[in-house]
Amino acid sequence: MLTYQEALSVILENTKILGKEKVFLNDALNRVLAEDIVADRDNPPADNSGMDGFAVRYEDIVGASQTNPAVLKIFGESKAGDIPPVLEKGYAIPIYTGALIPQGADTVIQKEFTKVEDGKVYIYKELKKGSNIRPKAGDYKKGDVLIKSGKTLRPPEIGILSSVNKPTIYVYQKPRVAIITTGDEILDLAEPITKESQIRTSNTYSLYAQVLQAGAYPTVIGFAKDNPEDVREKLKYAKNFDVVLTTGGVSVGEYDLVKDFVKEVLNVNIHFWKVAIKPGKPLVFGTWGEDNSKLFFGIPGNPVASMVVFEVFVKPALRKMMGYEKIHSLTVDAILTQDFSRKSADRLEFIRVNVEYKNGNFYATPFGKQGSNILTGMVNANGLGIVEVGVESLKKDDKIRVVLFDTEFLYG
Ligand code: AMP
Ligand code: MG
């Protein structure tokens, strides 16, 4: 059986980045840029003022002081967006932040060092030549690469894209992900419960939400009963997707059919079935489509296994397809707040923990009921603590690696 690391490597080696697509600037948030962004002009485009005050010639204010102010005649004005008049010797032009430096001026005196009286300005301080001038191209030059392909677009990048006049940009595509739920006992929302043995689905919609949260496009294709015809029929509708997720039907039971029928219907090339992890052992992974660039994950039916497998295997693959350089969730070392023990240590176990951050340390408290069918274990958790193969027990205050699938607790 493959180890967690081996399985992850197989998945990522077989996961290819998708193609590019053009999106509008307003749809680009959180997408990964698929082109280099080049400056269309200098920024600032011309010398301009960093202060409200007066544009002067340095030679006219040399020696100015509290007791011996320079006195200049006020002329014209330079406002942001205007082309100002030329500054002659002996004059000062009122100027505002962001306004162009008039021809002939070389220094801006901020308002605080001046007094205005009878059309004249008294300047009480000699500033260095060039003071308060923001030089042309001080930020960047025309032709500079401002954002490199591969960068995740956040609000600062969106601002730059706008400032260089890019109403549309190339980003990497998002995978279309089909979700097929299997199980005779599983009911969709609103289906009437007629037998005690029936179970209302949780995986269908938790997977939907996980795909959405990962940034990809989920679609619920349908619910297949545990018989060949139904499984085949539902799989047919997955043909146009980039990724197919099935839930249930992958363990060894007589009615576990998925891995045989994905071969038949989608021509899936199965890379592995079963990983030495808990929960999630019966995970199936395969590739299919023209150049085997489409992915198939047969996800075990237990609700916790489904969420854990998505978090540690499917999400990194989806992020890789979308061009993200960082594909794994934040993983930290935490301090266990309680002892933990288990009966068998032959698999790597992801235990549901609640992580808190106090005085510079992460503290992890394992959830009491760790069964892979205990849905509430995930609801109360924000992390998956990793118990390595061979480790039977951990003591309070021991270190544990934790995959944080929810970082809301880090907000103030
Ligand atoms: P399976 O992987 O099909 O053998 O299912 C394992 C366990 O998970 C069984 O107890 C199922 O009833 C349960 N299960 C399977 N699919 C779902 C689902 N969509 N929602 C909730 N529980 C499920
Ligand atoms: Mg089943």
CSV table of C-alpha atoms and ligand atoms in Angstrom, one decimal, residues 180-187 197-207 223 226 247-253 255-256 282 299-303 306 372-373 375, ligand 1:
chain,number,residue,atom,x,y,z
A,180,ILE,CA,-21.2,11.8,-8.3
A,181,THR,CA,-22.7,10.3,-5.2
A,182,THR,CA,-23.1,6.5,-4.9
A,183,GLY,CA,-24.9,4.3,-2.4
A,184,ASP,CA,-28.3,2.5,-2.3
A,185,GLU,CA,-28.8,4.0,1.1
A,186,ILE,CA,-28.0,7.6,0.2
A,187,LEU,CA,-30.7,10.2,-0.4
A,197,SER,CA,-31.6,2.3,6.7
A,198,GLN,CA,-31.5,5.4,4.5
A,199,ILE,CA,-29.0,8.2,5.0
A,200,ARG,CA,-29.3,11.7,3.9
A,201,THR,CA,-26.2,12.7,2.0
A,202,SER,CA,-23.6,14.9,3.6
A,203,ASN,CA,-20.6,14.3,1.2
A,204,THR,CA,-22.3,15.6,-1.9
A,205,TYR,CA,-22.6,19.0,-0.6
A,206,SER,CA,-19.5,19.1,1.6
A,207,LEU,CA,-17.5,18.2,-1.5
A,223,PHE,CA,-26.9,10.1,-7.3
A,226,ASP,CA,-25.2,0.5,-6.2
A,247,THR,CA,-18.1,9.4,-3.2
A,248,GLY,CA,-18.7,5.9,-1.8
A,249,GLY,CA,-18.4,2.6,-3.5
A,250,VAL,CA,-14.7,2.2,-3.3
A,251,SER,CA,-14.2,-0.2,-0.4
A,252,VAL,CA,-14.1,-4.0,-0.9
A,253,GLY,CA,-17.8,-4.7,-0.4
A,255,TYR,CA,-21.6,-3.4,-4.0
A,256,ASP,CA,-18.5,-1.3,-4.4
A,282,PRO,CA,-9.8,3.0,0.1
A,299,ILE,CA,-13.4,9.1,-2.5
A,300,PRO,CA,-14.5,6.8,0.4
A,301,GLY,CA,-18.1,7.3,1.6
A,302,ASN,CA,-17.4,8.0,5.3
A,303,PRO,CA,-18.1,11.7,5.7
A,306,SER,CA,-14.4,12.3,2.3
A,372,SER,CA,-14.5,8.5,10.4
A,373,ASN,CA,-18.3,8.4,10.5
A,375,LEU,CA,-19.4,14.2,11.1
B,1,AMP,P1,-18.9,3.3,1.2
B,1,AMP,O1,-17.6,4.0,1.0
B,1,AMP,O2,-19.8,3.4,0.1
B,1,AMP,O3,-18.7,1.9,1.6
B,1,AMP,O4,-19.6,4.1,2.4
B,1,AMP,C1,-19.0,4.1,3.7
B,1,AMP,C2,-19.9,4.7,4.7
B,1,AMP,O5,-20.1,6.0,4.4
B,1,AMP,C3,-21.3,4.1,4.8
B,1,AMP,O6,-21.7,4.0,6.2
B,1,AMP,C4,-22.2,5.0,4.0
B,1,AMP,O7,-23.5,5.0,4.4
B,1,AMP,C5,-21.5,6.3,4.3
B,1,AMP,N1,-21.7,7.2,3.2
B,1,AMP,C6,-21.5,6.9,1.9
B,1,AMP,N2,-21.8,7.9,1.1
B,1,AMP,C7,-22.3,8.9,1.9
B,1,AMP,C8,-22.8,10.2,1.7
B,1,AMP,N3,-22.9,10.7,0.5
B,1,AMP,N4,-23.1,11.0,2.8
B,1,AMP,C9,-23.1,10.5,4.0
B,1,AMP,N5,-22.6,9.2,4.3
B,1,AMP,C10,-22.2,8.5,3.3
